[in-house]
Amino acid sequence: MTAATGGGRGWLLRLVLTFAFAQSAVSMARPAVSYRALALGADERAVGVIAGVYALLPLLVAVPLGRRTDHGRCAPLLVVGVALIAGGCALSGVAGSVPEMAAWSGVMGLGHLCFVIGAQSIVARRSAPDDRDRNFGHFTIGTSLGQLLGPVAAGLVISERDGAMATTSATALLLAGALAALAYLWLWRLERPARQAVRRGEPGRAAPVSVGRILKAPGVAAGIFTSLAVLSATDVLTAYLPVVGESRGIAPATIGLLLSLRAAATIACRLVMTPMIRWLGRTPLLVGSCVLAGLLCAGLALPAPVWGLAVMVAALGFCLGVGQPLSMTTVVQAAPEAARSTALALRLTGNRLGQVAAPATAGALAGLAGTAAPFAMLGVLLVLAAGTAVGRPWGRRTGWQTRSGRPKSGRPRSGRPRSGRRAKRRGGAGADGASVGVCRSRRTYADSSTSSPRSTTSCTRTGPPR
C-alpha cells in the first residue's frame, strides 16, 4: 500500500458503507415520493415536476460546492449531505401538499449532491494514482448496493390495498430518513488531518481555476460525456423496462428481478475492475464496454423470451458498471490538481442534466415510434460515448501512458537524448561526414503565475568545422 492511501483502506470501507446507506435511503425515497404525491392528488405532470426539482435544484450549487471543496475539507460536506437526505426524506413523509413534496425532494437532491461531491473528492485525494481505478470502483459499489436494496425495501413497505397508499408511502419515507441517519455510524476518520494533508501536497488555498479551462483540459469533457451516457442508460432502462414488460405480458415481479439482476451484475463488474484494467487497459476497457452496452441496449428493443432478456440485462449491467468509476478517474487525472473537486462537480452536473434530458427525450421518442425507440436512442448515445473516449487526446501532464496510466519511460520526451536512427535524424554525422546540428528543445515558464510553457531551442554543431 502506497503512502498516498494513508496506510490502509479502512477509510474506503467506511466510506462505501456510508454511501450504501445514504444511497439506499435515496433509492427507497424516490419511488415513495411519487406514490405519496399521487396519494395527495398529483397527476403525472406534477410527479414529473417533483422528479425534475430533485435533479435540477442542485445544478445551481454544484460548481460552488466543488470550488469550496478544492480549497477546504471534504468531510463536512458528507455530514451536511446525510443530514439533508435524512431531513428531506422524513419531511416528505409528513408533507401535506404537492408543493411541499417538491420542496423537500429538492432538499433531498441537494443532500445527495453534497454527499457525492465530498465522497468522490476524498477518494481522489486519498488514492495514489495507480490505485484510483480500483478505489473508485470499490466506492461505486456503495451506489450499486443502494440501488439494489432501496427499491426492494420501498416495494415491501408501500401498498395500495384498501386505500393504504398515503399511509404506507409516508411510512416508507420516514424509514428512508432513519436509514440515511444510520450512515453517521461510519462517518468518522474518512479524511486525513489537516497537517498530514499539507505534508502530502494536497491542494490548499490557490487562485480558482476557471470552468472553461477545466473543460478544455484533454479528457475532462470526454469523461463527463461518458458518465452522462452511462447514467442515462441506467435511468432509462429502469424507467422503460417495465413498459417493455407490460407490452410483452411479462409480470411486474419478473421485471423487478431483471432490474435487480442488472444491479447485481454491476456490483460484480466493480469487484473485478482492477484485473480487467490490468488485462485490457483503461481506454480499451472503457471503449469496449460502451460499444457492447450500446449493442445490448439496441438488442432489448428486439422481441426476445424472458431468459434472453435476462442474459442481455445481466451483460448490460456488467458493461454499465465500467463507465462510472473510470469516468471519475479520467476526470480526476485530466483536471488541474487544484480543481479536481470542481471537475467532479461538473461531472455530477452533467449527470443531473442527463437524468432530466434523457427520460424526457426517451418519452418523446416512445410516443412517436413505440417502446423500442428509447433503447435505440441509448445505443446511439453509448456508441457516441465510446467514440469520444477513443478520440480523447492524452493529457500534456501525463504524456504517453501504459495500461495502468503511468508514463512510459521508454518513450523519450523533448530535451532527452535519443538513440538509433531517430538520433541520426536529430543530429550527428551525415552520410558525407559533414557536421550536422544537434538541437534540443526546452520548455520554460516566463514566471510562476503562468501555466503556459514557452519553448526555447539551443543548437550545437558536431563534427569537423566547415
Coordinates of C-alpha atoms in Angstrom, one line a residue:
M1 CA 0.0 0.0 0.0
T2 CA 1.4 3.3 -1.0
A3 CA 1.7 6.3 1.2
A4 CA -0.9 8.1 -0.7
T5 CA -3.5 5.8 0.5
G6 CA -3.0 6.8 4.1
G7 CA -1.5 3.5 5.4
G8 CA -4.6 1.3 4.8
R9 CA -8.0 1.2 3.2
G10 CA -10.3 1.1 6.3
W11 CA -11.4 4.6 5.4
L12 CA -12.6 3.3 2.0
L13 CA -14.6 0.5 3.6
R14 CA -16.3 3.0 5.9
L15 CA -16.9 5.3 3.0
V16 CA -18.6 2.5 1.0
L17 CA -20.8 1.6 3.9
T18 CA -21.8 5.2 4.5
F19 CA -22.6 5.6 0.8
A20 CA -24.6 2.4 0.7
F21 CA -26.9 3.6 3.5
A22 CA -27.2 7.1 2.0
Q23 CA -27.9 5.7 -1.5
S24 CA -30.4 3.1 -0.1
A25 CA -32.3 5.9 1.6
V26 CA -32.5 7.9 -1.6
S27 CA -33.4 4.9 -3.8
M28 CA -36.1 4.0 -1.3
A29 CA -37.4 7.5 -1.1
R30 CA -37.7 8.4 -4.7
P31 CA -40.4 6.0 -5.7
A32 CA -42.1 6.6 -2.3
V33 CA -42.2 10.3 -3.1
S34 CA -44.0 9.6 -6.4
Y35 CA -46.6 7.3 -4.6
R36 CA -47.0 9.9 -1.8
A37 CA -47.6 12.7 -4.4
L38 CA -50.2 10.6 -6.2
A39 CA -51.9 9.9 -2.9
L40 CA -52.1 13.7 -2.3
G41 CA -53.8 14.2 -5.7
A42 CA -50.9 14.9 -8.0
D43 CA -51.2 13.9 -11.7
E44 CA -48.4 12.5 -13.9
R45 CA -47.2 16.0 -14.9
A46 CA -46.9 17.0 -11.2
V47 CA -44.9 13.9 -10.5
G48 CA -42.6 14.8 -13.3
V49 CA -42.1 18.2 -11.9
I50 CA -41.2 16.8 -8.5
A51 CA -38.6 14.5 -10.0
G52 CA -37.2 17.4 -12.0
V53 CA -36.8 19.5 -8.9
Y54 CA -34.7 16.7 -7.4
A55 CA -32.4 16.8 -10.3
L56 CA -32.4 20.5 -11.3
L57 CA -32.1 22.3 -8.0
P58 CA -28.6 21.0 -7.2
L59 CA -27.3 22.2 -10.5
L60 CA -27.3 25.8 -9.2
V61 CA -24.8 25.0 -6.4
A62 CA -22.7 22.1 -7.8
V63 CA -19.8 24.2 -9.1
P64 CA -19.6 26.5 -6.0
L65 CA -19.6 23.4 -3.8
G66 CA -16.8 21.9 -5.9
R67 CA -14.7 25.1 -5.6
R68 CA -15.2 25.1 -1.8
T69 CA -14.0 21.5 -1.6
D70 CA -11.0 22.2 -3.7
H71 CA -9.7 24.7 -1.1
G72 CA -11.0 23.1 2.1
R73 CA -12.0 19.8 3.8
C74 CA -14.4 17.3 2.2
A75 CA -15.8 15.6 5.3
P76 CA -18.2 18.4 6.3
L77 CA -20.0 18.0 3.0
L78 CA -20.7 14.4 3.9
V79 CA -22.1 15.4 7.3
V80 CA -24.3 18.1 5.7
G81 CA -25.3 15.8 2.9
V82 CA -26.5 13.0 5.2
A83 CA -28.5 15.5 7.3
L84 CA -30.2 16.9 4.2
I85 CA -31.0 13.5 2.8
A86 CA -32.5 12.3 6.1
G87 CA -34.4 15.5 6.6
G88 CA -35.7 15.6 3.1
C89 CA -36.9 12.0 3.3
A90 CA -38.6 12.4 6.7
L91 CA -40.2 15.8 5.9
S92 CA -41.6 14.4 2.6
G93 CA -43.3 11.8 4.7
V94 CA -45.2 14.4 6.7
A95 CA -45.8 16.9 3.9
G96 CA -49.4 17.7 3.3
S97 CA -49.3 19.2 -0.2
V98 CA -47.7 18.6 -3.6
P99 CA -45.6 21.9 -3.5
E100 CA -44.2 20.8 -0.1
M101 CA -43.3 17.4 -1.6
A102 CA -41.4 19.2 -4.4
A103 CA -39.5 21.4 -2.0
W104 CA -38.4 18.5 0.2
S105 CA -37.5 16.5 -2.9
G106 CA -35.2 19.3 -3.9
V107 CA -33.6 19.2 -0.4
M108 CA -33.0 15.5 -0.8
G109 CA -31.4 16.0 -4.1
L110 CA -29.1 18.8 -2.7
G111 CA -28.1 16.5 0.1
H112 CA -27.2 13.7 -2.3
L113 CA -25.1 16.1 -4.4
C114 CA -23.2 17.4 -1.3
F115 CA -22.5 13.8 -0.2
V116 CA -21.3 12.6 -3.6
I117 CA -19.0 15.6 -4.2
G118 CA -17.4 15.2 -0.7
A119 CA -17.1 11.4 -1.0
Q120 CA -15.6 11.4 -4.5
S121 CA -13.1 14.2 -3.5
I122 CA -12.0 12.1 -0.5
V123 CA -11.3 9.1 -2.8
A124 CA -9.4 11.3 -5.3
R125 CA -7.2 12.8 -2.5
R126 CA -6.5 9.7 -0.6
S127 CA -5.8 7.4 -3.5
A128 CA -2.4 7.0 -5.2
P129 CA -2.6 7.5 -9.0
D130 CA -2.2 3.7 -9.5
D131 CA -5.0 3.0 -7.0
R132 CA -7.7 5.4 -8.3
D133 CA -9.3 3.0 -10.7
R134 CA -9.6 0.3 -8.0
N135 CA -10.7 2.7 -5.2
F136 CA -13.3 4.4 -7.4
G137 CA -14.6 1.0 -8.5
H138 CA -15.0 -0.1 -4.9
F139 CA -16.5 3.2 -3.9
T140 CA -19.2 2.9 -6.5
I141 CA -20.2 -0.5 -5.1
G142 CA -22.0 1.6 -2.5
T143 CA -24.1 3.1 -5.2
S144 CA -25.0 -0.2 -6.7
L145 CA -25.9 -1.7 -3.3
G146 CA -28.2 1.3 -2.6
Q147 CA -29.8 1.0 -6.0
L148 CA -30.3 -2.7 -5.4
L149 CA -31.7 -2.6 -1.8
G150 CA -33.6 0.7 -1.8
P151 CA -36.3 -0.1 -4.3
V152 CA -36.8 -3.5 -2.8
A153 CA -37.3 -2.0 0.6
A154 CA -39.8 0.5 -0.8
G155 CA -41.8 -2.3 -2.5
L156 CA -42.0 -4.2 0.7
V157 CA -43.4 -1.2 2.7
I158 CA -45.7 0.5 0.1
S159 CA -49.1 -1.0 -0.5
E160 CA -52.2 0.3 -2.3
R161 CA -54.6 -2.2 -0.8
D162 CA -57.7 -0.7 0.9
G163 CA -56.6 2.8 0.2
A164 CA -53.4 2.5 2.2
M165 CA -51.2 4.2 -0.4
A166 CA -50.9 7.5 1.5
T167 CA -50.1 5.9 4.8
T168 CA -47.6 3.3 3.5
S169 CA -45.8 5.7 1.3
A170 CA -45.4 8.1 4.2
T171 CA -44.1 5.3 6.4
A172 CA -41.6 4.4 3.6
L173 CA -40.3 7.9 3.6
L174 CA -39.9 8.1 7.4
L175 CA -38.0 4.8 7.3
A176 CA -35.8 6.1 4.5
G177 CA -34.9 9.1 6.7
A178 CA -33.9 6.7 9.5
L179 CA -31.9 4.6 7.1
A180 CA -30.0 7.7 6.0
A181 CA -29.2 8.7 9.6
L182 CA -27.6 5.3 10.1
A183 CA -24.8 6.4 7.7
Y184 CA -23.4 8.5 10.6
L185 CA -22.2 5.3 12.2
W186 CA -19.3 5.1 9.8
L187 CA -18.8 8.8 9.2
W188 CA -15.5 9.1 11.1
R189 CA -11.8 9.4 10.2
L190 CA -12.5 9.5 6.5
E191 CA -10.2 12.4 5.8
R192 CA -6.6 13.0 6.8
P193 CA -5.7 15.6 9.4
A194 CA -5.0 19.0 8.0
R195 CA -1.3 18.9 8.8
Q196 CA -0.8 15.5 7.2
A197 CA -2.8 16.6 4.1
V198 CA -0.4 19.6 3.7
R199 CA 2.6 17.4 4.1
R200 CA 1.3 15.1 1.3
G201 CA 0.9 18.1 -1.0
E202 CA -2.9 18.2 -1.2
P203 CA -4.3 21.4 -2.7
G204 CA -4.5 24.4 -0.4
R205 CA -5.5 28.0 -1.0
A206 CA -4.9 29.0 -4.6
A207 CA -6.4 31.0 -7.3
P208 CA -9.6 29.3 -8.6
V209 CA -9.3 27.6 -12.0
S210 CA -12.0 28.7 -14.5
V211 CA -14.6 26.3 -15.6
G212 CA -13.6 26.9 -19.2
R213 CA -10.0 25.8 -18.5
I214 CA -11.2 22.7 -16.7
L215 CA -13.4 21.7 -19.6
K216 CA -10.7 22.3 -22.1
A217 CA -8.3 20.0 -20.3
P218 CA -7.8 16.9 -22.5
G219 CA -10.1 14.2 -21.3
V220 CA -12.4 16.1 -19.0
A221 CA -15.2 16.7 -21.5
A222 CA -14.9 13.1 -22.7
G223 CA -15.2 11.8 -19.2
I224 CA -18.2 13.9 -18.4
F225 CA -20.0 12.8 -21.6
T226 CA -19.2 9.1 -20.9
S227 CA -20.6 9.4 -17.4
L228 CA -23.7 11.2 -18.7
A229 CA -24.3 8.4 -21.3
V230 CA -23.9 5.6 -18.8
L231 CA -26.1 7.1 -16.1
S232 CA -28.7 8.0 -18.7
A233 CA -28.8 4.4 -19.9
T234 CA -29.2 3.1 -16.4
D235 CA -32.1 5.6 -15.6
V236 CA -33.9 5.0 -18.9
L237 CA -33.5 1.2 -18.5
T238 CA -35.1 1.4 -15.0
A239 CA -38.0 3.5 -16.3
Y240 CA -38.8 1.7 -19.5
L241 CA -38.1 -1.9 -18.9
P242 CA -41.5 -2.1 -17.0
V243 CA -43.1 -0.6 -20.1
V244 CA -41.5 -3.3 -22.3
G245 CA -42.7 -5.9 -19.8
E246 CA -46.2 -4.5 -19.9
S247 CA -46.3 -4.6 -23.7
R248 CA -44.9 -8.2 -23.8
G249 CA -47.0 -9.6 -21.0
I250 CA -44.2 -10.0 -18.5
A251 CA -45.2 -9.9 -14.9
P252 CA -44.0 -6.9 -12.8
A253 CA -42.3 -9.3 -10.3
T254 CA -40.2 -10.7 -13.2
I255 CA -39.3 -7.2 -14.3
G256 CA -38.2 -6.4 -10.7
L257 CA -36.0 -9.4 -10.7
L258 CA -34.4 -8.4 -14.0
L259 CA -33.6 -4.9 -12.6
S260 CA -32.1 -6.5 -9.5
L261 CA -30.1 -8.7 -11.8
R262 CA -28.8 -5.6 -13.6
A263 CA -27.7 -4.1 -10.3
A264 CA -26.0 -7.3 -9.1
A265 CA -24.1 -7.6 -12.4
T266 CA -22.9 -4.0 -11.9
I267 CA -21.6 -4.9 -8.5
A268 CA -19.8 -7.9 -9.9
C269 CA -18.1 -5.8 -12.5
R270 CA -16.7 -3.3 -10.0
L271 CA -15.3 -6.1 -7.9
V272 CA -13.2 -7.3 -10.8
M273 CA -12.4 -3.8 -12.2
T274 CA -8.6 -4.0 -11.3
P275 CA -7.9 -7.3 -13.1
M276 CA -9.8 -6.1 -16.2
I277 CA -7.8 -2.9 -16.4
R278 CA -4.6 -4.8 -15.9
W279 CA -5.5 -7.2 -18.7
L280 CA -7.1 -4.9 -21.3
G281 CA -6.0 -1.3 -20.3
R282 CA -8.2 1.6 -19.3
T283 CA -9.1 3.1 -22.6
P284 CA -9.8 -0.2 -24.4
L285 CA -12.0 -1.4 -21.5
L286 CA -14.0 1.9 -21.4
V287 CA -14.5 2.0 -25.2
G288 CA -15.3 -1.7 -25.5
S289 CA -17.8 -1.6 -22.6
C290 CA -19.6 1.4 -24.1
V291 CA -19.8 -0.2 -27.5
L292 CA -21.1 -3.5 -26.1
A293 CA -23.6 -1.8 -23.9
G294 CA -24.9 0.2 -26.9
L295 CA -25.4 -3.0 -28.8
L296 CA -27.2 -4.7 -25.9
C297 CA -29.5 -1.7 -25.4
A298 CA -30.4 -1.9 -29.1
G299 CA -31.0 -5.7 -28.6
L300 CA -33.5 -5.0 -25.9
A301 CA -35.8 -3.4 -28.5
L302 CA -36.0 -6.8 -30.3
P303 CA -38.6 -9.5 -29.4
A304 CA -36.9 -12.0 -27.0
P305 CA -38.0 -14.5 -24.4
V306 CA -37.6 -13.8 -20.7
W307 CA -34.4 -15.8 -20.5
G308 CA -33.0 -13.9 -23.4
L309 CA -33.9 -10.6 -21.7
A310 CA -32.2 -11.8 -18.5
V311 CA -29.0 -12.6 -20.4
M312 CA -29.0 -9.2 -22.1
V313 CA -29.8 -7.3 -18.9
A314 CA -27.1 -9.0 -16.9
A315 CA -24.5 -8.4 -19.6
L316 CA -25.7 -4.8 -19.9
G317 CA -25.4 -4.2 -16.2
F318 CA -21.9 -5.6 -16.2
C319 CA -20.9 -3.3 -19.1
L320 CA -22.5 -0.2 -17.5
G321 CA -20.6 -0.9 -14.3
V322 CA -17.3 0.2 -16.1
G323 CA -18.2 3.7 -17.1
Q324 CA -18.9 5.5 -13.8
P325 CA -15.6 4.6 -11.9
L326 CA -13.4 5.0 -15.0
S327 CA -15.0 8.3 -15.9
M328 CA -14.3 9.5 -12.3
T329 CA -10.6 8.6 -12.7
T330 CA -10.4 10.1 -16.2
V331 CA -11.8 13.5 -14.9
V332 CA -9.6 13.5 -11.8
Q333 CA -6.4 12.7 -13.8
A334 CA -7.1 15.1 -16.6
A335 CA -8.2 18.1 -14.5
P336 CA -5.8 20.6 -12.9
E337 CA -4.7 19.4 -9.5
A338 CA -6.1 22.4 -7.8
A339 CA -9.6 22.0 -9.4
R340 CA -10.3 18.3 -9.1
S341 CA -13.3 18.7 -6.8
T342 CA -14.7 21.3 -9.2
A343 CA -14.2 18.9 -12.1
L344 CA -16.0 16.2 -10.3
A345 CA -18.8 18.7 -9.6
L346 CA -19.0 19.4 -13.3
R347 CA -19.2 15.7 -13.9
L348 CA -22.1 15.4 -11.5
T349 CA -23.8 18.4 -13.2
G350 CA -23.6 16.5 -16.5
N351 CA -25.1 13.5 -14.8
R352 CA -28.1 15.5 -13.5
L353 CA -28.6 17.1 -16.9
G354 CA -28.7 13.6 -18.4
Q355 CA -31.2 12.5 -15.7
V356 CA -33.5 15.2 -16.9
A357 CA -32.9 15.2 -20.6
A358 CA -32.6 11.5 -21.3
P359 CA -36.0 10.4 -19.8
A360 CA -37.8 13.4 -21.5
T361 CA -36.3 12.5 -24.9
A362 CA -37.0 8.8 -24.4
G363 CA -40.6 9.7 -23.6
A364 CA -41.0 11.8 -26.7
L365 CA -39.4 9.0 -28.9
A366 CA -41.6 6.4 -27.3
G367 CA -44.7 8.4 -28.1
L368 CA -43.6 8.8 -31.7
A369 CA -42.1 5.4 -32.5
G370 CA -43.1 3.0 -29.7
T371 CA -41.3 1.4 -26.7
A372 CA -38.3 0.2 -28.7
A373 CA -37.2 3.8 -29.6
P374 CA -35.7 4.7 -26.2
F375 CA -33.4 1.7 -26.3
A376 CA -32.3 2.5 -29.8
M377 CA -31.5 6.1 -28.6
L378 CA -29.4 4.7 -25.7
G379 CA -27.5 2.5 -28.2
V380 CA -26.6 5.6 -30.2
L381 CA -25.7 7.6 -27.1
L382 CA -23.4 4.9 -25.7
V383 CA -21.6 4.4 -29.1
L384 CA -21.0 8.2 -29.2
A385 CA -19.6 8.0 -25.7
A386 CA -17.2 5.3 -26.9
G387 CA -16.1 7.5 -29.8
T388 CA -15.3 10.4 -27.5
A389 CA -13.3 8.1 -25.2
V390 CA -11.2 6.6 -28.1
G391 CA -10.7 10.0 -29.6
R392 CA -9.5 11.6 -26.4
P393 CA -6.0 13.1 -26.7
W394 CA -3.5 12.3 -24.0
G395 CA -3.1 15.0 -21.4
R396 CA 0.1 17.0 -21.5
R397 CA 0.8 16.3 -17.9
T398 CA 0.7 12.5 -18.3
G399 CA 2.2 12.1 -21.8
W400 CA 2.3 8.6 -23.2
Q401 CA 0.7 6.2 -20.8
T402 CA 0.7 2.5 -20.0
R403 CA -2.4 0.5 -19.3
S404 CA -2.2 1.5 -15.7
G405 CA -2.0 5.1 -16.5
R406 CA 1.7 5.6 -15.7
P407 CA 4.0 7.4 -18.2
K408 CA 6.2 5.0 -20.2
S409 CA 9.9 5.5 -19.6
G410 CA 10.8 4.1 -22.9
R411 CA 9.3 7.0 -25.0
P412 CA 11.6 9.9 -24.7
R413 CA 10.3 13.5 -24.5
S414 CA 11.7 16.8 -25.7
G415 CA 15.1 17.6 -24.2
R416 CA 16.2 13.9 -23.7
P417 CA 18.9 12.2 -25.8
R418 CA 17.8 9.9 -28.5
S419 CA 19.4 6.8 -29.9
G420 CA 19.4 4.8 -33.1
R421 CA 18.0 6.1 -36.4
R422 CA 16.0 8.8 -34.6
A423 CA 19.2 10.2 -33.1
K424 CA 20.8 10.3 -36.5
R425 CA 17.9 12.3 -37.9
R426 CA 18.2 14.7 -34.9
G427 CA 22.0 15.1 -35.0
G428 CA 25.4 13.5 -35.6
A429 CA 27.4 12.9 -38.8
G430 CA 25.6 12.8 -42.1
A431 CA 26.2 10.4 -45.0
D432 CA 29.1 12.5 -46.3
G433 CA 30.7 13.1 -43.0
A434 CA 29.6 16.7 -42.8
S435 CA 28.7 18.1 -39.5
V436 CA 25.1 18.2 -38.5
G437 CA 23.4 20.4 -35.9
V438 CA 22.1 18.9 -32.7
C439 CA 19.1 20.8 -31.4
R440 CA 17.4 20.3 -28.1
S441 CA 14.2 22.0 -27.1
R442 CA 13.4 23.1 -23.6
R443 CA 10.2 24.3 -22.0
T444 CA 10.4 27.2 -19.6
Y445 CA 7.9 29.4 -17.8
A446 CA 8.0 33.1 -18.0
D447 CA 7.0 33.5 -14.4
S448 CA 5.4 31.5 -11.6
S449 CA 1.9 32.8 -12.3
T450 CA 1.5 31.5 -15.8
S451 CA 0.6 27.9 -16.7
S452 CA 1.6 28.1 -20.4
P453 CA 5.1 26.8 -21.2
R454 CA 7.4 28.7 -23.6
S455 CA 9.6 26.6 -25.8
T456 CA 13.3 27.5 -26.4
T457 CA 15.7 25.7 -28.6
S458 CA 19.5 25.5 -28.3
C459 CA 21.7 24.0 -31.1
T460 CA 25.3 22.8 -31.1
R461 CA 27.4 21.7 -34.0
T462 CA 29.3 18.4 -34.1
G463 CA 31.9 17.0 -36.5
P464 CA 34.7 18.8 -38.3
P465 CA 34.4 22.5 -39.0
R466 CA 33.5 23.6 -42.5

